[in-house]
Amino acid sequence: MNAGITRLRPATAAGLLIVLFWAAMAAFGPLLAPHADGGVMSAQVFDAASRAAPLGTDYLGRDMLTRILIGARYTVGVAAVATGLASLVGTTLALCAATVGGWTDAVLSRLLDALISLPSLLFALVVVASVGSSIPMLVATAAVIYVPGAYRTVRALAVNIVAMEFVKVARARGEGTLYLMRAEILPNIVLPVLTDFGLRFIYVVLLLSGLSFLGLGIQPPYADWGSLVRENIEGLAYGAPAVIMPALAIATLTIGVNLLVDGLAGRRGGGDGR
Amino acid sequence: MSPLARLLAARLASGVLTLLIVSLLVFLATEMLPGDVAQAVLGQSATPDAVAALRAAMHLDQPGWLRYLLWLRGLLTLDLGRSLVNGLPVASLIGSRLPNSLLLAGLTALVAVPVALLLGITAAVWRGTAYDRVVGVLTVSAVSVPEFLVATLAVLVFAVRLHWLPAMFYGLDLRSPGHMLLVFAMPVATLSFVVVAQIARMTRAALTNVLDSSYIEMAVLKGVRPLRLVLRHALPNALGPIVNAVALSVSFLLGGVIIVETIFNYPGLAKLMVDGVSTRDMPLVQACAMIFCAAYLLLVLLADLLAILANPRLRHP
């Protein structure tokens, strides 16, 4: 990314700013939060925005801004770790399959294609039903669900590179498979792999907050933005900001990532299913 | 056997194989359940004899592969076992909910597909204009926003502020069309929102590819009218990808159905499954998951077949 921020298109710059903002909030949010976590600061539940509580209060009279800032860690952080795992495993397997070829490629591709045909939220529900929804399990579940997608994208990119002359030359030199994967193929597909990471991050955020919204994701006392929408859903009848604000936070995050990815990839972001 | 019949048979066989792998995955996922199911069902105070009897009745004393085959046979003969929570047969629980979900999905498809095709086709025809860019930004946003944001905003605007529509789902009355319209308006609109965006994006992409090809340029040069150009010359060649997009967006529809049925308290299959997950009612969850996966794979298969029938070139791979 050697282009300065001034040379980015406005939409891309906006996406970058939003992503940086939420990343900072995930890291430092709890320090910036105006009220201590869990503190009931007002007798008024589902209050509208006020000077003391800029985003209103939740179903217990807690400050919504504080809740969202603390929740950022769970929505952004957990999704980032899960997506990182999925991309790491998917990319490694894909590079391996593309470089080695033959049976390894055929078996891996067949197996992961079967996994891809499971709708993601459905698969997550089945796994949560059996192993529960502790944070490590949620990370593992989301990672497993999105490995096949990452694998498919990276493999399609890598087979094009493997067919090129310089890879043949490296093979003829007698370089090992690991060297080919790391030094010859990966550097040529870094940007599309990062783009894919961004899109997959969006799917993971939507999946995990969907689960939390159903009450099957991150469990109290921790709360991500999906759980915040769920626990304040009663406030909908009063038009309380407590319901809408966490949902809007998710929307800004996912749209921000999408804008950034679109700009970096130089195309309308695509997708192969959540 | 003709080449077409062989191709169709191969697709069908690969669909069945995928469904088999999926069933194995669903079974393995539920096998990861820590602890003893029989003990969990009967509670801490159960006598060891009672637990042992239940274990035998549920085939828990059998090896895993045998239980998988028994479960598979149960699926095929619609003998889905009993719910661990209320002891009712899973088949009848599902039977009472399935029509409701099919109704919701059918209505959504009825609304979403024509709107999506219209948006996608017009955006492709007027590509590069302000209209195209607006549709592009709106559809990207719609795809990246969670369904429950759309649903809560819809409830806030139409039920809380304007009092036009009921916020919750209270009973089905299929005889009165006016009542149906009121009750289904918000769930269907919420579901359509994401599905429309997805199909419209893919339709635009598929049609744009075709419209940029040289035979279309030729047709423009010889003076074919725009409407005829799109409908008769371009659309048939884009039909395969579009049908595929419609089928794939079913997976979005599925995720949406789970959220929407929960938020509007709609008595459908997805709500039943979510309730099953929170009570860890594994036979119910397994059966629901298989029904959803089978429906999804069936639609993708149908789309494949339609694409092959629509495009003669695909018949000779």
Coordinates of C-alpha atoms in Angstrom, one line a residue:
Chain A
M1 CA 0.0 0.0 0.0
N2 CA 2.4 2.7 -1.1
A3 CA -0.3 5.0 -2.5
G4 CA -0.9 7.8 -0.1
I5 CA -4.4 8.3 1.4
T6 CA -4.9 11.3 -0.9
R7 CA -4.6 9.1 -3.9
L8 CA -7.4 6.7 -2.8
R9 CA -10.9 7.1 -4.2
P10 CA -13.2 8.8 -1.6
A11 CA -15.2 5.6 -1.0
T12 CA -12.0 3.6 -0.4
A13 CA -10.6 6.3 2.0
A14 CA -13.9 6.3 3.9
G15 CA -13.7 2.5 4.2
L16 CA -10.1 2.7 5.4
L17 CA -11.0 5.3 8.0
I18 CA -14.0 3.3 9.3
V19 CA -11.9 0.1 9.5
L20 CA -9.1 1.9 11.3
F21 CA -11.6 3.5 13.7
W22 CA -13.2 0.2 14.7
A23 CA -9.8 -1.5 14.9
A24 CA -8.7 1.2 17.4
M25 CA -12.0 0.8 19.3
A26 CA -11.4 -3.0 19.6
A27 CA -8.0 -2.3 21.0
F28 CA -8.6 0.7 23.2
G29 CA -12.4 0.9 23.5
P30 CA -12.6 -0.2 27.2
L31 CA -10.1 2.6 28.1
L32 CA -12.1 5.3 26.3
A33 CA -15.5 4.1 27.6
P34 CA -17.1 6.9 29.7
H35 CA -18.6 4.6 32.4
A36 CA -17.2 1.5 34.1
D37 CA -18.5 -1.7 32.6
G38 CA -21.6 -3.2 34.1
G39 CA -22.3 0.0 36.0
V40 CA -25.9 1.0 36.1
M41 CA -25.8 4.7 35.7
S42 CA -29.4 5.7 35.3
A43 CA -32.7 4.7 36.7
Q44 CA -34.2 5.3 33.3
V45 CA -34.1 2.2 31.1
F46 CA -34.2 2.5 27.3
D47 CA -33.6 6.2 27.7
A48 CA -33.1 8.4 24.7
A49 CA -29.7 10.0 24.0
S50 CA -28.6 12.5 26.7
R51 CA -25.4 14.3 27.8
A52 CA -24.5 11.6 30.3
A53 CA -25.4 8.7 27.9
P54 CA -24.7 9.9 24.3
L55 CA -26.3 6.7 22.8
G56 CA -29.0 6.3 25.5
T57 CA -29.3 3.6 28.1
D58 CA -29.9 -0.1 27.8
Y59 CA -32.5 -2.5 29.4
L60 CA -30.8 -2.1 32.8
G61 CA -30.1 1.6 32.6
R62 CA -26.4 1.1 31.6
D63 CA -24.7 3.5 29.2
M64 CA -25.0 2.2 25.6
L65 CA -21.8 3.9 24.4
T66 CA -19.8 2.1 27.0
R67 CA -21.5 -1.2 26.1
I68 CA -20.8 -0.8 22.4
L69 CA -17.1 0.3 23.0
I70 CA -16.5 -2.8 25.1
G71 CA -18.5 -5.0 22.7
A72 CA -16.2 -3.9 19.8
R73 CA -13.5 -6.2 21.2
Y74 CA -15.8 -9.2 20.9
T75 CA -17.3 -8.4 17.5
V76 CA -14.1 -7.2 15.8
G77 CA -11.6 -9.2 17.7
V78 CA -13.3 -12.6 17.7
A79 CA -14.2 -12.3 14.0
A80 CA -10.6 -11.2 13.1
V81 CA -9.1 -14.1 14.9
A82 CA -11.6 -16.6 13.3
T83 CA -11.1 -15.1 9.8
G84 CA -7.3 -15.1 10.3
L85 CA -7.4 -18.8 11.2
A86 CA -9.7 -19.7 8.3
S87 CA -7.5 -17.8 5.8
L88 CA -4.3 -19.2 7.2
V89 CA -5.5 -22.8 7.0
G90 CA -7.3 -22.3 3.7
T91 CA -4.4 -20.6 2.1
T92 CA -1.8 -23.2 3.3
L93 CA -4.0 -26.1 2.1
A94 CA -4.7 -24.4 -1.2
L95 CA -1.0 -23.6 -1.9
C96 CA -0.2 -27.2 -1.0
A97 CA -2.9 -28.6 -3.2
A98 CA -1.9 -26.4 -6.2
T99 CA 1.9 -27.1 -5.8
V100 CA 1.7 -30.8 -5.2
G101 CA -1.3 -31.5 -7.5
G102 CA -2.4 -35.0 -8.3
W103 CA -4.3 -37.0 -5.6
T104 CA -3.7 -34.5 -2.8
D105 CA -5.4 -31.8 -4.9
A106 CA -8.3 -34.0 -5.9
V107 CA -9.1 -35.3 -2.4
L108 CA -8.8 -31.9 -0.7
S109 CA -10.9 -30.2 -3.3
R110 CA -13.6 -32.8 -3.2
L111 CA -13.8 -32.8 0.6
L112 CA -13.8 -29.0 1.0
D113 CA -16.4 -28.6 -1.8
A114 CA -18.8 -30.8 0.2
L115 CA -18.2 -28.5 3.2
I116 CA -19.0 -25.4 1.2
S117 CA -22.4 -26.7 0.3
L118 CA -23.5 -26.5 3.9
P119 CA -25.2 -23.1 4.5
S120 CA -23.0 -21.4 7.1
L121 CA -25.5 -20.4 9.8
L122 CA -27.1 -23.8 9.6
F123 CA -23.7 -25.6 10.2
A124 CA -22.9 -23.2 13.0
L125 CA -26.3 -24.0 14.7
V126 CA -25.6 -27.7 14.5
V127 CA -22.1 -27.3 16.0
V128 CA -23.3 -24.9 18.7
A129 CA -26.0 -27.4 19.6
S130 CA -23.5 -30.1 20.3
V131 CA -20.4 -28.3 21.7
G132 CA -21.9 -25.1 23.1
S133 CA -20.8 -21.5 22.5
S134 CA -17.7 -20.7 24.5
I135 CA -15.5 -18.1 22.7
P136 CA -12.8 -20.6 21.6
M137 CA -15.5 -22.9 20.2
L138 CA -17.1 -20.0 18.3
V139 CA -13.7 -19.0 16.8
A140 CA -13.1 -22.6 15.8
T141 CA -16.6 -23.1 14.3
A142 CA -16.4 -19.9 12.3
A143 CA -12.9 -20.8 11.1
V144 CA -13.9 -24.3 10.0
I145 CA -16.9 -22.9 8.2
Y146 CA -14.9 -20.5 6.1
V147 CA -11.8 -22.6 5.4
P148 CA -13.4 -24.1 2.2
G149 CA -14.2 -20.7 0.8
A150 CA -10.7 -19.4 1.4
Y151 CA -9.3 -22.6 0.0
R152 CA -11.3 -22.4 -3.2
T153 CA -10.4 -18.8 -3.9
V154 CA -6.7 -19.2 -3.2
R155 CA -6.4 -22.5 -5.1
A156 CA -8.0 -20.9 -8.2
L157 CA -5.4 -18.1 -8.0
A158 CA -2.5 -20.4 -7.3
V159 CA -3.0 -23.0 -10.1
N160 CA -2.6 -20.1 -12.6
I161 CA 0.8 -19.2 -11.0
V162 CA 1.9 -22.8 -10.8
A163 CA 1.6 -23.2 -14.6
M164 CA 4.0 -20.3 -15.2
E165 CA 7.6 -20.7 -16.4
F166 CA 9.4 -19.3 -13.3
V167 CA 7.7 -22.0 -11.1
K168 CA 8.8 -24.7 -13.6
V169 CA 12.3 -23.2 -13.5
A170 CA 12.3 -23.2 -9.7
R171 CA 11.1 -26.8 -9.7
A172 CA 13.9 -27.7 -12.2
R173 CA 16.4 -26.1 -9.8
G174 CA 15.2 -28.6 -7.3
E175 CA 13.5 -26.3 -4.8
G176 CA 11.3 -28.0 -2.2
T177 CA 7.5 -27.7 -2.1
L178 CA 7.6 -25.4 0.9
Y179 CA 9.9 -23.0 -0.8
L180 CA 7.8 -23.0 -3.9
M181 CA 4.6 -22.2 -1.9
R182 CA 6.2 -19.5 0.2
A183 CA 8.7 -17.8 -2.1
E184 CA 7.4 -18.4 -5.7
I185 CA 3.6 -18.6 -5.5
L186 CA 2.4 -16.7 -2.5
P187 CA 4.1 -13.3 -3.3
N188 CA 2.2 -13.2 -6.6
I189 CA -1.2 -13.6 -5.1
V190 CA -0.9 -11.6 -1.9
L191 CA -3.4 -8.8 -2.9
P192 CA -6.2 -11.1 -4.0
V193 CA -5.7 -13.2 -0.8
L194 CA -6.0 -10.0 1.3
T195 CA -9.2 -9.1 -0.6
D196 CA -10.6 -12.5 0.1
F197 CA -9.7 -12.1 3.8
G198 CA -11.7 -8.8 3.9
L199 CA -14.8 -10.4 2.3
R200 CA -14.6 -13.4 4.5
F201 CA -14.2 -11.1 7.6
I202 CA -17.6 -9.6 6.7
Y203 CA -19.2 -13.0 6.4
V204 CA -17.7 -14.0 9.8
V205 CA -19.0 -10.8 11.5
L206 CA -22.5 -11.4 10.1
L207 CA -22.4 -15.1 11.1
L208 CA -21.2 -14.5 14.7
S209 CA -23.5 -11.5 15.3
G210 CA -26.4 -13.5 13.8
L211 CA -25.6 -16.3 16.3
S212 CA -25.4 -13.9 19.2
F213 CA -28.6 -12.3 18.1
L214 CA -30.3 -15.7 18.3
G215 CA -28.8 -16.0 21.9
L216 CA -26.5 -18.8 20.7
G217 CA -23.3 -16.8 20.2
I218 CA -21.2 -15.0 22.8
Q219 CA -22.7 -15.6 26.2
P220 CA -23.0 -13.2 29.2
P221 CA -21.2 -11.7 31.0
Y222 CA -19.4 -10.9 27.6
A223 CA -21.5 -9.2 25.0
D224 CA -20.8 -8.5 21.3
W225 CA -22.9 -6.2 19.2
G226 CA -25.3 -9.0 18.2
S227 CA -26.0 -9.8 21.9
L228 CA -26.5 -6.1 22.6
V229 CA -29.3 -6.1 19.9
R230 CA -30.8 -9.2 21.4
E231 CA -30.8 -8.1 25.1
N232 CA -32.3 -4.7 24.2
I233 CA -34.9 -6.0 21.7
E234 CA -37.7 -5.1 24.1
G235 CA -36.8 -1.5 23.7
L236 CA -37.9 -1.6 20.1
A237 CA -41.4 -0.8 21.2
Y238 CA -40.2 2.5 22.6
G239 CA -38.0 3.2 19.7
A240 CA -34.9 3.2 22.0
P241 CA -31.5 3.8 20.5
A242 CA -30.2 0.9 22.5
V243 CA -31.6 -1.6 19.9
I244 CA -30.6 0.4 16.8
M245 CA -27.1 1.6 17.7
P246 CA -25.3 -1.8 18.1
A247 CA -27.0 -3.0 14.8
L248 CA -25.8 0.2 13.1
A249 CA -22.3 -0.4 14.5
I250 CA -22.2 -3.8 12.8
A251 CA -23.5 -2.2 9.6
T252 CA -20.8 0.5 9.5
L253 CA -18.1 -2.1 10.2
T254 CA -19.2 -4.4 7.4
I255 CA -19.9 -1.7 4.9
G256 CA -16.6 0.0 5.7
V257 CA -14.7 -3.3 5.1
N258 CA -16.6 -3.8 1.9
L259 CA -15.7 -0.3 0.6
L260 CA -12.1 -0.8 1.4
V261 CA -12.0 -4.2 -0.2
D262 CA -13.8 -2.9 -3.3
G263 CA -11.2 -0.1 -3.6
L264 CA -8.2 -2.3 -3.1
A265 CA -9.5 -5.0 -5.5
G266 CA -10.5 -2.4 -8.1
R267 CA -13.8 -4.1 -8.7
R268 CA -17.3 -4.4 -7.3
G269 CA -16.7 -6.8 -4.4
G270 CA -18.0 -10.3 -5.2
G271 CA -18.8 -13.1 -3.0
D272 CA -19.5 -16.8 -3.1
G273 CA -22.0 -17.0 -0.3
R274 CA -21.9 -16.2 3.4
Chain B
M1 CA -27.8 -43.5 -23.1
S2 CA -27.8 -40.1 -24.8
P3 CA -25.0 -37.7 -23.7
L4 CA -27.7 -35.4 -22.2
A5 CA -29.1 -38.2 -20.1
R6 CA -25.6 -39.3 -19.0
L7 CA -24.8 -35.7 -18.0
L8 CA -28.0 -35.4 -16.0
A9 CA -27.4 -38.7 -14.3
A10 CA -23.8 -37.7 -13.3
R11 CA -25.1 -34.4 -11.8
L12 CA -27.8 -36.3 -9.9
A13 CA -25.2 -38.8 -8.6
S14 CA -22.8 -36.0 -7.4
G15 CA -25.8 -34.3 -5.7
V16 CA -26.6 -37.5 -3.8
L17 CA -22.9 -38.0 -2.9
T18 CA -22.7 -34.5 -1.5
L19 CA -25.9 -35.0 0.5
L20 CA -24.3 -38.2 2.0
I21 CA -21.1 -36.3 3.0
V22 CA -23.3 -33.6 4.5
S23 CA -25.2 -36.2 6.5
L24 CA -21.9 -37.6 7.8
L25 CA -20.8 -34.1 8.8
V26 CA -24.1 -33.4 10.6
F27 CA -23.9 -36.7 12.4
L28 CA -20.2 -36.2 13.4
A29 CA -20.9 -32.7 14.6
T30 CA -23.6 -33.9 16.9
E31 CA -21.4 -36.8 18.1
M32 CA -19.0 -34.2 19.6
L33 CA -21.6 -33.6 22.3
P34 CA -19.6 -34.0 25.5
G35 CA -21.1 -36.3 28.2
D36 CA -23.7 -38.9 28.1
V37 CA -27.0 -38.0 26.3
A38 CA -29.0 -40.6 28.3
Q39 CA -27.8 -39.1 31.6
A40 CA -28.5 -35.6 30.4
V41 CA -32.1 -36.5 29.4
L42 CA -32.9 -38.2 32.6
G43 CA -31.1 -35.8 34.9
Q44 CA -28.8 -36.3 37.8
S45 CA -31.3 -38.2 40.0
A46 CA -31.8 -41.1 37.5
T47 CA -31.0 -44.6 38.6
P48 CA -28.2 -46.4 36.8
D49 CA -30.7 -49.0 35.5
A50 CA -32.9 -46.3 34.0
V51 CA -29.9 -44.7 32.3
A52 CA -28.8 -48.0 30.9
A53 CA -32.3 -48.8 29.6
L54 CA -32.5 -45.5 27.8
R55 CA -29.0 -45.9 26.4
A56 CA -30.1 -49.2 24.9
A57 CA -33.3 -47.7 23.6
M58 CA -31.4 -44.9 21.9
H59 CA -28.8 -47.3 20.6
L60 CA -26.1 -45.4 22.5
D61 CA -24.5 -48.8 23.4
Q62 CA -23.9 -49.4 19.7
P63 CA -20.7 -48.4 17.9
G64 CA -20.8 -45.0 16.1
W65 CA -20.9 -46.3 12.5
L66 CA -23.9 -48.5 13.3
R67 CA -25.7 -45.6 14.8
Y68 CA -25.0 -43.5 11.7
L69 CA -26.5 -46.2 9.5
L70 CA -29.5 -46.6 11.8
W71 CA -30.0 -42.8 11.7
L72 CA -29.6 -42.8 7.9
R73 CA -32.3 -45.5 7.6
G74 CA -34.5 -43.4 9.9
L75 CA -34.1 -40.4 7.6
L76 CA -35.1 -42.4 4.6
T77 CA -38.1 -44.0 6.2
L78 CA -39.1 -40.7 7.9
D79 CA -38.7 -42.3 11.3
L80 CA -36.8 -39.4 12.8
G81 CA -36.9 -40.5 16.4
R82 CA -38.3 -38.6 19.4
S83 CA -37.5 -35.2 20.7
L84 CA -35.3 -35.3 23.8
V85 CA -37.2 -32.5 25.4
N86 CA -40.9 -33.3 25.1
G87 CA -40.9 -36.9 23.8
L88 CA -43.0 -36.1 20.7
P89 CA -42.1 -37.7 17.4
V90 CA -39.7 -35.4 15.5
A91 CA -41.5 -36.2 12.2
S92 CA -44.8 -34.7 13.5
L93 CA -43.1 -31.7 15.0
I94 CA -41.5 -30.9 11.7
G95 CA -44.6 -31.8 9.7
S96 CA -46.6 -29.1 11.5
R97 CA -44.0 -26.4 10.9
L98 CA -42.7 -27.2 7.4
P99 CA -45.7 -25.9 5.4
N100 CA -45.4 -22.5 7.2
S101 CA -41.7 -22.2 6.2
L102 CA -42.4 -23.2 2.6
L103 CA -45.2 -20.6 2.5
L104 CA -42.8 -17.9 3.7
A105 CA -40.0 -18.9 1.3
G106 CA -42.4 -19.2 -1.6
L107 CA -43.9 -15.7 -1.0
T108 CA -40.4 -14.3 -0.7
A109 CA -39.3 -15.9 -3.9
L110 CA -42.5 -14.6 -5.6
V111 CA -41.7 -11.0 -4.5
A112 CA -37.9 -11.1 -4.7
V113 CA -37.0 -12.8 -7.9
P114 CA -39.0 -10.5 -10.3
V115 CA -37.8 -7.3 -8.5
A116 CA -34.2 -8.6 -8.5
L117 CA -34.2 -9.5 -12.2
L118 CA -35.7 -6.1 -13.1
L119 CA -33.0 -4.3 -11.0
G120 CA -30.2 -6.4 -12.4
I121 CA -31.2 -6.2 -16.0
T122 CA -31.9 -2.4 -16.0
A123 CA -28.6 -1.8 -14.2
A124 CA -26.7 -3.9 -16.8
V125 CA -28.5 -2.1 -19.7
W126 CA -27.7 1.3 -18.3
R127 CA -24.3 0.4 -16.9
G128 CA -22.0 3.3 -16.2
T129 CA -24.9 5.7 -15.5
A130 CA -25.8 7.3 -12.2
Y131 CA -28.7 4.8 -11.9
D132 CA -26.3 1.9 -12.2
R133 CA -24.0 3.3 -9.5
V134 CA -26.9 3.9 -7.1
V135 CA -28.1 0.4 -7.6
G136 CA -24.6 -0.9 -7.1
V137 CA -24.0 1.0 -3.8
L138 CA -27.4 0.0 -2.5
T139 CA -27.0 -3.7 -3.3
V140 CA -23.5 -3.8 -1.8
S141 CA -24.8 -2.2 1.4
A142 CA -27.8 -4.5 1.6
V143 CA -25.6 -7.6 1.3
S144 CA -23.2 -6.4 4.0
V145 CA -25.9 -5.4 6.6
P146 CA -27.1 -8.0 9.1
E147 CA -30.7 -9.2 8.5
F148 CA -31.7 -8.3 12.0
L149 CA -30.8 -4.6 11.4
V150 CA -33.2 -4.6 8.4
A151 CA -35.9 -6.4 10.5
T152 CA -35.5 -4.1 13.6
L153 CA -35.6 -1.0 11.4
A154 CA -38.7 -2.3 9.6
V155 CA -40.4 -2.9 12.9
L156 CA -39.4 0.5 14.2
V157 CA -40.7 2.4 11.2
F158 CA -43.8 0.5 10.2
A159 CA -45.0 -1.0 13.5
V160 CA -43.8 1.4 16.2
R161 CA -43.8 4.8 14.5
L162 CA -46.5 4.4 11.8
H163 CA -48.6 1.7 13.3
W164 CA -49.3 0.3 9.9
L165 CA -48.3 -3.3 10.5
P166 CA -48.3 -5.7 13.5
A167 CA -44.8 -6.1 15.1
M168 CA -45.3 -9.7 16.0
F169 CA -46.7 -12.6 14.2
Y170 CA -50.0 -13.7 15.7
G171 CA -51.6 -16.6 14.0
L172 CA -52.3 -17.5 10.4
D173 CA -55.6 -17.0 8.8
L174 CA -55.3 -18.2 5.2
R175 CA -58.8 -17.3 4.3
S176 CA -58.5 -13.5 4.4
P177 CA -56.2 -12.0 1.8
G178 CA -56.1 -8.7 3.6
H179 CA -55.0 -10.3 6.9
M180 CA -52.3 -12.3 5.0
L181 CA -50.9 -9.2 3.4
L182 CA -50.6 -7.4 6.8
V183 CA -49.0 -10.4 8.6
F184 CA -46.6 -11.3 5.9
A185 CA -45.6 -7.8 4.7
M186 CA -42.6 -7.4 7.1
P187 CA -41.1 -10.9 7.2
V188 CA -41.3 -11.1 3.4
A189 CA -39.9 -7.6 2.9
T190 CA -37.0 -8.3 5.3
L191 CA -36.1 -11.5 3.6
S192 CA -36.5 -10.1 0.1
F193 CA -34.2 -7.2 1.0
V194 CA -31.0 -9.3 1.1
V195 CA -32.1 -11.8 -1.6
V196 CA -32.9 -9.1 -4.0
A197 CA -29.5 -7.5 -3.6
Q198 CA -27.7 -10.7 -4.1
I199 CA -29.6 -11.8 -7.2
A200 CA -29.5 -8.3 -8.7
R201 CA -25.7 -8.1 -8.4
M202 CA -25.1 -11.4 -10.0
T203 CA -27.7 -10.8 -12.8
R204 CA -26.0 -7.5 -13.6
A205 CA -22.6 -9.2 -13.7
A206 CA -23.8 -12.0 -15.9
L207 CA -25.7 -9.8 -18.3
T208 CA -22.9 -7.2 -18.5
N209 CA -20.5 -9.9 -19.7
V210 CA -22.8 -10.9 -22.5
L211 CA -23.7 -7.3 -23.5
D212 CA -20.0 -6.5 -24.0
S213 CA -19.5 -9.4 -26.5
S214 CA -19.1 -8.8 -30.2
Y215 CA -22.3 -10.5 -31.4
I216 CA -24.3 -8.0 -29.4
E217 CA -22.3 -5.1 -31.0
M218 CA -23.2 -6.7 -34.3
A219 CA -26.9 -6.8 -33.4
V220 CA -26.7 -3.1 -32.3
L221 CA -25.1 -2.2 -35.6
K222 CA -27.8 -3.9 -37.6
G223 CA -30.4 -1.9 -35.8
V224 CA -32.1 -4.3 -33.3
R225 CA -34.3 -2.5 -30.9
P226 CA -33.0 -2.2 -27.3
L227 CA -35.7 -4.2 -25.7
R228 CA -35.5 -7.1 -28.2
L229 CA -31.7 -6.9 -28.0
V230 CA -31.7 -7.6 -24.2
L231 CA -34.6 -10.0 -24.1
R232 CA -33.9 -12.1 -27.2
H233 CA -30.2 -11.7 -27.9
A234 CA -28.5 -11.2 -24.6
L235 CA -30.6 -12.8 -21.8
P236 CA -30.7 -16.4 -23.1
N237 CA -26.9 -16.5 -22.9
A238 CA -26.9 -15.0 -19.4
L239 CA -29.6 -17.4 -18.2
G240 CA -27.3 -20.0 -16.8
P241 CA -25.4 -17.8 -14.4
I242 CA -28.6 -16.0 -13.4
V243 CA -30.4 -19.2 -12.6
N244 CA -27.4 -20.2 -10.6
A245 CA -27.4 -16.9 -8.7
V246 CA -31.1 -17.4 -7.8
A247 CA -30.3 -20.9 -6.5
L248 CA -27.2 -19.7 -4.5
S249 CA -29.1 -16.9 -2.9
V250 CA -31.3 -19.6 -1.4
S251 CA -28.4 -20.0 1.1
F252 CA -28.8 -16.3 2.0
L253 CA -32.5 -16.9 2.2
L254 CA -31.9 -19.7 4.6
G255 CA -29.7 -17.6 6.9
G256 CA -32.4 -14.9 6.7
V257 CA -35.2 -17.3 7.4
I258 CA -33.5 -18.3 10.7
I259 CA -33.2 -14.7 11.8
V260 CA -36.6 -13.5 10.5
E261 CA -38.6 -16.4 11.9
T262 CA -37.1 -15.7 15.3
I263 CA -37.5 -12.0 15.3
F264 CA -41.1 -12.1 14.1
N265 CA -41.9 -15.2 16.2
Y266 CA -43.1 -17.0 13.0
P267 CA -44.0 -20.6 13.6
G268 CA -41.7 -22.1 11.0
L269 CA -39.1 -24.8 10.7
A270 CA -36.1 -22.5 11.4
K271 CA -37.7 -21.3 14.6
L272 CA -38.2 -24.9 15.6
M273 CA -34.5 -25.6 14.9
V274 CA -33.3 -22.6 16.9
D275 CA -35.4 -23.6 19.8
G276 CA -34.0 -27.1 19.4
V277 CA -30.4 -25.8 19.5
S278 CA -31.0 -23.8 22.7
T279 CA -32.5 -26.9 24.4
R280 CA -29.8 -29.2 22.8
D281 CA -32.5 -31.4 21.3
M282 CA -30.2 -33.3 19.0
P283 CA -32.6 -35.5 17.0
L284 CA -34.6 -32.4 16.2
V285 CA -31.6 -30.3 15.2
Q286 CA -30.2 -33.1 13.1
A287 CA -33.4 -33.7 11.2
C288 CA -34.0 -29.9 10.6
A289 CA -30.4 -29.5 9.4
M290 CA -30.8 -32.4 6.9
I291 CA -34.1 -31.0 5.6
F292 CA -32.5 -27.5 5.0
C293 CA -29.4 -29.0 3.4
A294 CA -31.5 -31.3 1.2
A295 CA -33.7 -28.4 0.1
Y296 CA -30.7 -26.3 -0.7
L297 CA -28.9 -29.0 -2.7
L298 CA -32.1 -29.8 -4.6
L299 CA -32.4 -26.2 -5.7
V300 CA -28.8 -25.9 -6.7
L301 CA -29.2 -29.2 -8.7
L302 CA -32.4 -27.8 -10.4
A303 CA -30.5 -24.7 -11.3
D304 CA -27.7 -26.8 -12.8
L305 CA -30.2 -28.7 -14.9
L306 CA -32.0 -25.5 -16.0
A307 CA -28.7 -24.0 -17.0
I308 CA -27.8 -27.1 -19.0
L309 CA -31.2 -27.1 -20.8
A310 CA -30.9 -23.4 -21.5
N311 CA -27.4 -23.5 -22.9
P312 CA -26.7 -26.2 -25.5
R313 CA -23.0 -25.6 -25.2
L314 CA -23.0 -27.0 -21.6
R315 CA -24.4 -30.3 -23.0
H316 CA -21.0 -31.2 -24.5
P317 CA -18.4 -30.6 -21.7

